[in-house]
PDB file of C-alpha atoms in Angstrom:
ATOM      1  CA  MET A   1      81.421 -23.686 -16.009  1.00  0.00           C
ATOM      2  CA  GLU A   2      79.964 -21.936 -19.143  1.00  0.00           C
ATOM      3  CA  ILE A   3      76.435 -23.113 -20.111  1.00  0.00           C
ATOM      4  CA  ASN A   4      75.331 -24.325 -23.529  1.00  0.00           C
ATOM      5  CA  HIS A   5      71.818 -22.641 -23.136  1.00  0.00           C
ATOM      6  CA  ASP A   6      70.983 -23.814 -26.246  1.00  0.00           C
ATOM      7  CA  LYS A   7      71.648 -27.529 -25.185  1.00  0.00           C
ATOM      8  CA  LEU A   8      69.379 -27.454 -22.023  1.00  0.00           C
ATOM      9  CA  ASN A   9      66.202 -29.400 -21.823  1.00  0.00           C
ATOM     10  CA  CYS A  10      63.116 -27.081 -21.578  1.00  0.00           C
ATOM     11  CA  ILE A  11      59.751 -29.330 -21.776  1.00  0.00           C
ATOM     12  CA  ASP A  12      57.576 -27.307 -19.381  1.00  0.00           C
ATOM     13  CA  LYS A  13      55.340 -31.210 -18.515  1.00  0.00           C
ATOM     14  CA  THR A  14      52.757 -29.111 -16.974  1.00  0.00           C
ATOM     15  CA  SER A  15      51.879 -26.850 -19.807  1.00  0.00           C
ATOM     16  CA  LYS A  16      53.572 -28.898 -22.358  1.00  0.00           C
ATOM     17  CA  THR A  17      54.853 -25.622 -23.289  1.00  0.00           C
ATOM     18  CA  LYS A  18      58.897 -26.401 -25.368  1.00  0.00           C
ATOM     19  CA  CYS A  19      60.445 -23.000 -23.288  1.00  0.00           C
ATOM     20  CA  LEU A  20      63.734 -22.162 -25.033  1.00  0.00           C
ATOM     21  CA  SER A  21      66.601 -20.164 -23.893  1.00  0.00           C
ATOM     22  CA  PRO A  22      67.020 -16.316 -25.123  1.00  0.00           C
ATOM     23  CA  HIS A  23      69.853 -17.685 -27.234  1.00  0.00           C
ATOM     24  CA  SER A  24      67.313 -19.521 -29.807  1.00  0.00           C
ATOM     25  CA  LYS A  25      66.047 -18.674 -33.265  1.00  0.00           C
ATOM     26  CA  LYS A  26      63.765 -21.322 -33.395  1.00  0.00           C
ATOM     27  CA  LYS A  27      60.331 -19.520 -32.410  1.00  0.00           C
ATOM     28  CA  VAL A  28      57.588 -21.125 -30.073  1.00  0.00           C
ATOM     29  CA  ASN A  29      54.654 -20.064 -27.787  1.00  0.00           C
ATOM     30  CA  VAL A  30      56.190 -18.507 -25.015  1.00  0.00           C
ATOM     31  CA  ARG A  31      55.521 -16.580 -21.925  1.00  0.00           C
ATOM     32  CA  LYS A  32      56.160 -12.681 -23.075  1.00  0.00           C
ATOM     33  CA  THR A  33      57.735 -10.163 -20.836  1.00  0.00           C
ATOM     34  CA  THR A  34      59.143  -7.202 -21.361  1.00  0.00           C
ATOM     35  CA  TYR A  35      60.671  -6.509 -17.949  1.00  0.00           C
ATOM     36  CA  CYS A  36      63.104  -9.448 -17.474  1.00  0.00           C
ATOM     37  CA  ARG A  37      66.475  -8.551 -18.093  1.00  0.00           C
ATOM     38  CA  ARG A  38      68.861 -11.678 -19.362  1.00  0.00           C
ATOM     39  CA  PRO A  39      71.474 -12.291 -18.744  1.00  0.00           C
ATOM     40  CA  GLY A  40      71.270  -9.512 -16.437  1.00  0.00           C
ATOM     41  CA  LEU A  41      74.189  -7.467 -14.916  1.00  0.00           C
ATOM     42  CA  VAL A  42      73.646  -8.513 -11.087  1.00  0.00           C
ATOM     43  CA  TYR A  43      74.044 -11.906 -12.213  1.00  0.00           C
ATOM     44  CA  LYS A  44      76.640 -11.401 -14.608  1.00  0.00           C
ATOM     45  CA  ASN A  45      78.595  -9.055 -12.350  1.00  0.00           C
ATOM     46  CA  LEU A  46      78.265 -11.880  -9.161  1.00  0.00           C
ATOM     47  CA  ILE A  47      79.630 -14.495 -11.434  1.00  0.00           C
ATOM     48  CA  LYS A  48      82.939 -12.230 -11.546  1.00  0.00           C
ATOM     49  CA  ASN A  49      83.003 -11.942  -8.430  1.00  0.00           C
ATOM     50  CA  GLN A  50      82.090 -14.109  -5.669  1.00  0.00           C
ATOM     51  CA  ASN A  51      82.850 -13.184  -2.392  1.00  0.00           C
ATOM     52  CA  THR A  52      80.931 -10.155  -2.751  1.00  0.00           C
ATOM     53  CA  ILE A  53      78.086 -13.144  -2.076  1.00  0.00           C
ATOM     54  CA  GLN A  54      80.232 -16.352  -0.111  1.00  0.00           C
ATOM     55  CA  THR A  55      80.739 -13.384   2.598  1.00  0.00           C
ATOM     56  CA  SER A  56      77.128 -12.675   3.208  1.00  0.00           C
ATOM     57  CA  GLN A  57      75.551 -12.903   6.406  1.00  0.00           C
ATOM     58  CA  TYR A  58      72.127 -14.354   5.108  1.00  0.00           C
ATOM     59  CA  PHE A  59      73.809 -16.897   3.049  1.00  0.00           C
ATOM     60  CA  GLU A  60      74.412 -19.208   6.075  1.00  0.00           C
ATOM     61  CA  SER A  61      73.553 -22.828   4.888  1.00  0.00           C
ATOM     62  CA  THR A  62      74.332 -26.399   5.913  1.00  0.00           C
ATOM     63  CA  TYR A  63      75.084 -27.222   2.204  1.00  0.00           C
ATOM     64  CA  ASP A  64      78.093 -27.243   0.290  1.00  0.00           C
ATOM     65  CA  GLY A  65      79.115 -24.189  -1.803  1.00  0.00           C
ATOM     66  CA  GLN A  66      77.686 -20.960  -2.986  1.00  0.00           C
ATOM     67  CA  TRP A  67      74.727 -20.970  -4.349  1.00  0.00           C
ATOM     68  CA  ILE A  68      73.811 -18.955  -7.483  1.00  0.00           C
ATOM     69  CA  PRO A  69      70.490 -19.725  -9.535  1.00  0.00           C
ATOM     70  CA  PRO A  70      70.943 -20.449 -13.251  1.00  0.00           C
ATOM     71  CA  ARG A  71      68.683 -18.092 -15.494  1.00  0.00           C
ATOM     72  CA  SER A  72      65.430 -20.002 -16.378  1.00  0.00           C
ATOM     73  CA  PRO A  73      63.548 -19.043 -20.139  1.00  0.00           C
ATOM     74  CA  TYR A  74      61.165 -18.317 -17.171  1.00  0.00           C
ATOM     75  CA  ALA A  75      63.068 -15.392 -16.286  1.00  0.00           C
ATOM     76  CA  LEU A  76      61.435 -14.162 -13.272  1.00  0.00           C
ATOM     77  CA  ILE A  77      61.939 -11.422 -10.969  1.00  0.00           C
ATOM     78  CA  GLN A  78      63.712 -13.826  -7.905  1.00  0.00           C
ATOM     79  CA  GLU A  79      66.085 -14.752 -10.385  1.00  0.00           C
ATOM     80  CA  ASP A  80      68.148 -11.167 -10.429  1.00  0.00           C
ATOM     81  CA  LEU A  81      67.460 -10.411  -6.697  1.00  0.00           C
ATOM     82  CA  PHE A  82      68.542 -13.646  -4.732  1.00  0.00           C
ATOM     83  CA  HIS A  83      71.679 -12.133  -4.151  1.00  0.00           C
ATOM     84  CA  ASN A  84      69.672  -9.745  -1.057  1.00  0.00           C
ATOM     85  CA  PRO A  85      67.453 -11.733   0.274  1.00  0.00           C
ATOM     86  CA  TRP A  86      65.197  -8.098   1.614  1.00  0.00           C
ATOM     87  CA  GLN A  87      64.694  -7.090  -1.539  1.00  0.00           C
ATOM     88  CA  LEU A  88      63.599 -10.352  -3.054  1.00  0.00           C
ATOM     89  CA  LEU A  89      61.228 -10.666   0.116  1.00  0.00           C
ATOM     90  CA  ILE A  90      59.523  -7.861  -1.334  1.00  0.00           C
ATOM     91  CA  ALA A  91      59.249  -8.387  -4.224  1.00  0.00           C
ATOM     92  CA  THR A  92      56.950 -11.384  -3.978  1.00  0.00           C
ATOM     93  CA  ILE A  93      54.623  -8.925  -1.040  1.00  0.00           C
ATOM     94  CA  PHE A  94      54.011  -7.654  -4.105  1.00  0.00           C
ATOM     95  CA  LEU A  95      53.359 -10.176  -6.890  1.00  0.00           C
ATOM     96  CA  THR A  96      50.983 -11.101  -3.960  1.00  0.00           C
ATOM     97  CA  LYS A  97      46.979 -11.104  -5.465  1.00  0.00           C
ATOM     98  CA  VAL A  98      48.254  -8.893  -8.371  1.00  0.00           C
ATOM     99  CA  THR A  99      49.629 -10.004 -11.642  1.00  0.00           C
ATOM    100  CA  ALA A 100      53.131  -9.701 -12.338  1.00  0.00           C
ATOM    101  CA  LYS A 101      53.276  -6.878 -15.624  1.00  0.00           C
ATOM    102  CA  LEU A 102      51.644  -4.556 -13.482  1.00  0.00           C
ATOM    103  CA  ALA A 103      53.302  -5.583 -10.033  1.00  0.00           C
ATOM    104  CA  ILE A 104      56.770  -5.886 -11.758  1.00  0.00           C
ATOM    105  CA  PRO A 105      57.574  -2.725 -12.930  1.00  0.00           C
ATOM    106  CA  LYS A 106      56.418  -1.045  -9.592  1.00  0.00           C
ATOM    107  CA  ILE A 107      58.750  -3.139  -7.795  1.00  0.00           C
ATOM    108  CA  HIS A 108      62.132  -2.535  -9.764  1.00  0.00           C
ATOM    109  CA  GLU A 109      60.728   1.308  -9.326  1.00  0.00           C
ATOM    110  CA  PHE A 110      59.944   0.854  -5.148  1.00  0.00           C
ATOM    111  CA  LEU A 111      63.826  -0.495  -5.062  1.00  0.00           C
ATOM    112  CA  LEU A 112      65.593   2.319  -6.735  1.00  0.00           C
ATOM    113  CA  LYS A 113      64.277   4.974  -4.317  1.00  0.00           C
ATOM    114  CA  TRP A 114      64.690   2.370  -1.318  1.00  0.00           C
ATOM    115  CA  PRO A 115      67.552  -0.263  -1.666  1.00  0.00           C
ATOM    116  CA  THR A 116      67.959  -1.397   1.573  1.00  0.00           C
ATOM    117  CA  PRO A 117      65.296  -1.678   4.849  1.00  0.00           C
ATOM    118  CA  GLU A 118      67.345   0.977   6.121  1.00  0.00           C
ATOM    119  CA  ASP A 119      65.755   2.857   4.132  1.00  0.00           C
ATOM    120  CA  VAL A 120      61.876   1.596   4.738  1.00  0.00           C
ATOM    121  CA  MET A 121      61.974   2.210   7.499  1.00  0.00           C
ATOM    122  CA  ASN A 122      62.331   6.165   7.781  1.00  0.00           C
ATOM    123  CA  ALA A 123      60.215   6.020   4.274  1.00  0.00           C
ATOM    124  CA  ASP A 124      57.374   9.065   4.333  1.00  0.00           C
ATOM    125  CA  PRO A 125      54.338   6.063   4.725  1.00  0.00           C
ATOM    126  CA  GLN A 126      52.930   8.288   1.564  1.00  0.00           C
ATOM    127  CA  ASP A 127      55.375   8.024   0.105  1.00  0.00           C
ATOM    128  CA  LEU A 128      55.316   3.998   0.681  1.00  0.00           C
ATOM    129  CA  LEU A 129      51.140   4.002  -0.512  1.00  0.00           C
ATOM    130  CA  PHE A 130      51.870   6.056  -3.616  1.00  0.00           C
ATOM    131  CA  SER A 131      54.394   3.231  -4.646  1.00  0.00           C
ATOM    132  CA  VAL A 132      51.744   0.353  -4.463  1.00  0.00           C
ATOM    133  CA  LYS A 133      49.126   2.233  -6.051  1.00  0.00           C
ATOM    134  CA  ASN A 134      46.503  -0.107  -8.330  1.00  0.00           C
ATOM    135  CA  LEU A 135      47.868  -2.743  -6.708  1.00  0.00           C
ATOM    136  CA  GLY A 136      44.806  -2.904  -4.820  1.00  0.00           C
ATOM    137  CA  LEU A 137      45.054  -3.571  -0.877  1.00  0.00           C
ATOM    138  CA  GLU A 138      47.481  -0.501  -0.638  1.00  0.00           C
ATOM    139  CA  ASN A 139      47.357  -0.028   3.061  1.00  0.00           C
ATOM    140  CA  THR A 140      47.343  -3.881   3.806  1.00  0.00           C
ATOM    141  CA  ARG A 141      50.481  -3.779   1.464  1.00  0.00           C
ATOM    142  CA  VAL A 142      52.202  -1.303   3.262  1.00  0.00           C
ATOM    143  CA  LYS A 143      51.658  -2.214   6.183  1.00  0.00           C
ATOM    144  CA  THR A 144      53.441  -5.463   5.488  1.00  0.00           C
ATOM    145  CA  ILE A 145      56.175  -4.190   4.335  1.00  0.00           C
ATOM    146  CA  LYS A 146      56.911  -2.348   7.051  1.00  0.00           C
ATOM    147  CA  GLN A 147      55.997  -4.085   9.842  1.00  0.00           C
ATOM    148  CA  PHE A 148      58.530  -7.212   7.199  1.00  0.00           C
ATOM    149  CA  THR A 149      60.970  -4.814   7.187  1.00  0.00           C
ATOM    150  CA  ALA A 150      61.067  -4.625  10.889  1.00  0.00           C
ATOM    151  CA  ASP A 151      61.537  -7.989  12.095  1.00  0.00           C
ATOM    152  CA  PHE A 152      64.008  -8.447   9.192  1.00  0.00           C
ATOM    153  CA  LEU A 153      65.801  -6.099  10.469  1.00  0.00           C
ATOM    154  CA  SER A 154      65.047  -7.194  14.334  1.00  0.00           C
ATOM    155  CA  LYS A 155      64.447 -10.467  14.736  1.00  0.00           C
ATOM    156  CA  LYS A 156      67.032 -13.830  14.515  1.00  0.00           C
ATOM    157  CA  TRP A 157      65.458 -15.827  11.991  1.00  0.00           C
ATOM    158  CA  LYS A 158      66.358 -18.521  10.293  1.00  0.00           C
ATOM    159  CA  TYR A 159      62.948 -18.893   7.346  1.00  0.00           C
ATOM    160  CA  PRO A 160      61.555 -15.990   6.270  1.00  0.00           C
ATOM    161  CA  ILE A 161      57.999 -18.038   7.256  1.00  0.00           C
ATOM    162  CA  GLU A 162      59.154 -16.452  10.669  1.00  0.00           C
ATOM    163  CA  LEU A 163      58.334 -12.542   9.108  1.00  0.00           C
ATOM    164  CA  TYR A 164      55.335 -10.803   9.749  1.00  0.00           C
ATOM    165  CA  GLY A 165      53.013 -10.990   5.684  1.00  0.00           C
ATOM    166  CA  ILE A 166      55.837 -13.554   4.632  1.00  0.00           C
ATOM    167  CA  GLY A 167      54.228 -17.618   3.812  1.00  0.00           C
ATOM    168  CA  LYS A 168      55.048 -19.293   1.631  1.00  0.00           C
ATOM    169  CA  TYR A 169      55.635 -18.097  -1.418  1.00  0.00           C
ATOM    170  CA  GLY A 170      58.204 -15.725   0.024  1.00  0.00           C
ATOM    171  CA  ASN A 171      59.175 -18.780   2.215  1.00  0.00           C
ATOM    172  CA  ASP A 172      59.474 -21.074  -1.198  1.00  0.00           C
ATOM    173  CA  SER A 173      61.461 -17.696  -3.159  1.00  0.00           C
ATOM    174  CA  TYR A 174      64.049 -17.573  -0.079  1.00  0.00           C
ATOM    175  CA  ARG A 175      65.142 -21.581   0.297  1.00  0.00           C
ATOM    176  CA  LEU A 176      65.287 -21.768  -4.287  1.00  0.00           C
ATOM    177  CA  PHE A 177      66.782 -18.685  -4.999  1.00  0.00           C
ATOM    178  CA  CYS A 178      68.848 -17.252  -1.885  1.00  0.00           C
ATOM    179  CA  VAL A 179      69.423 -20.241  -0.709  1.00  0.00           C
ATOM    180  CA  ASN A 180      70.597 -24.300  -2.549  1.00  0.00           C
ATOM    181  CA  GLU A 181      67.298 -26.331  -1.127  1.00  0.00           C
ATOM    182  CA  TRP A 182      65.508 -27.002  -4.702  1.00  0.00           C
ATOM    183  CA  ARG A 183      65.517 -30.222  -4.190  1.00  0.00           C
ATOM    184  CA  ILE A 184      63.532 -30.316  -1.040  1.00  0.00           C
ATOM    185  CA  VAL A 185      61.206 -27.531  -1.294  1.00  0.00           C
ATOM    186  CA  GLN A 186      57.684 -28.168  -2.711  1.00  0.00           C
ATOM    187  CA  PRO A 187      56.870 -24.972  -4.220  1.00  0.00           C
ATOM    188  CA  ASP A 188      52.667 -24.481  -4.964  1.00  0.00           C
ATOM    189  CA  ASP A 189      53.015 -21.903  -6.906  1.00  0.00           C
ATOM    190  CA  ILE A 190      52.766 -22.380 -10.735  1.00  0.00           C
ATOM    191  CA  LEU A 191      55.828 -20.301 -11.418  1.00  0.00           C
ATOM    192  CA  LEU A 192      58.104 -21.244  -8.867  1.00  0.00           C
ATOM    193  CA  SER A 193      57.187 -24.979  -9.271  1.00  0.00           C
ATOM    194  CA  LYS A 194      58.524 -25.458 -13.697  1.00  0.00           C
ATOM    195  CA  TYR A 195      61.623 -22.937 -12.160  1.00  0.00           C
ATOM    196  CA  LYS A 196      62.045 -25.988  -9.711  1.00  0.00           C
ATOM    197  CA  ASN A 197      61.641 -28.419 -12.573  1.00  0.00           C
ATOM    198  CA  TRP A 198      63.188 -26.807 -15.171  1.00  0.00           C
ATOM    199  CA  LEU A 199      66.620 -26.706 -12.611  1.00  0.00           C
ATOM    200  CA  THR A 200      65.913 -30.849 -12.193  1.00  0.00           C
ATOM    201  CA  LEU A 201      65.632 -31.485 -15.808  1.00  0.00           C
ATOM    202  CA  ASN A 202      68.625 -30.036 -16.604  1.00  0.00           C
ATOM    203  CA  GLU A 203      71.156 -31.084 -13.060  1.00  0.00           C
ATOM    204  CA  LYS A 204      73.807 -32.479 -14.841  1.00  0.00           C
ATOM    205  CA  GLN A 205      73.703 -29.366 -17.742  1.00  0.00           C
ATOM    206  CA  LEU A 206      73.494 -26.550 -15.980  1.00  0.00           C
ATOM    207  CA  GLY A 207      76.211 -27.910 -13.318  1.00  0.00           C
ATOM    208  CA  ILE A 208      74.286 -27.789  -9.912  1.00  0.00           C
TER     209      ILE A 208
END
């Protein structure tokens, strides 16, 4: 199904800001980001070859069909990482108690250097500490990354809130972007709530 992004209803009822798609030429007051990538190579490649994710053990769900979350005007990093739950949850750890402007570049650098949980488990602790420099709570953040990753690899879990260091924000992100539970999740985070509201407003147009 080909989506006409210019016809999507992007009214943000919370902020009363009209968020147009990246294809629109109309200028409005939209949150600016210098780090978003839309439509995103990861997303485009997955659309072309959905078998790469249909066989993933992380996408077992009671819902029918494979969930590929639509790209939104909010350009959330979760939209790029939905195909890899460990990477998505790492991003939520980076985004805790820090602005996205500071965290996003660090997330990309981190995932380029350590793209898998096994890489993190074998990483030098000082290198990990350097990777979160200037984000605040550096030692706590590294401890959380290491223990969460160990749990991710060793525990039999259904939702990431069962893993060390993952709270409601990380759990809601997983349910919104990794599995098709966006209709029943009730996020507290402002941007996650906006994303869910956008899906609700555009459900028919998006074909979800």
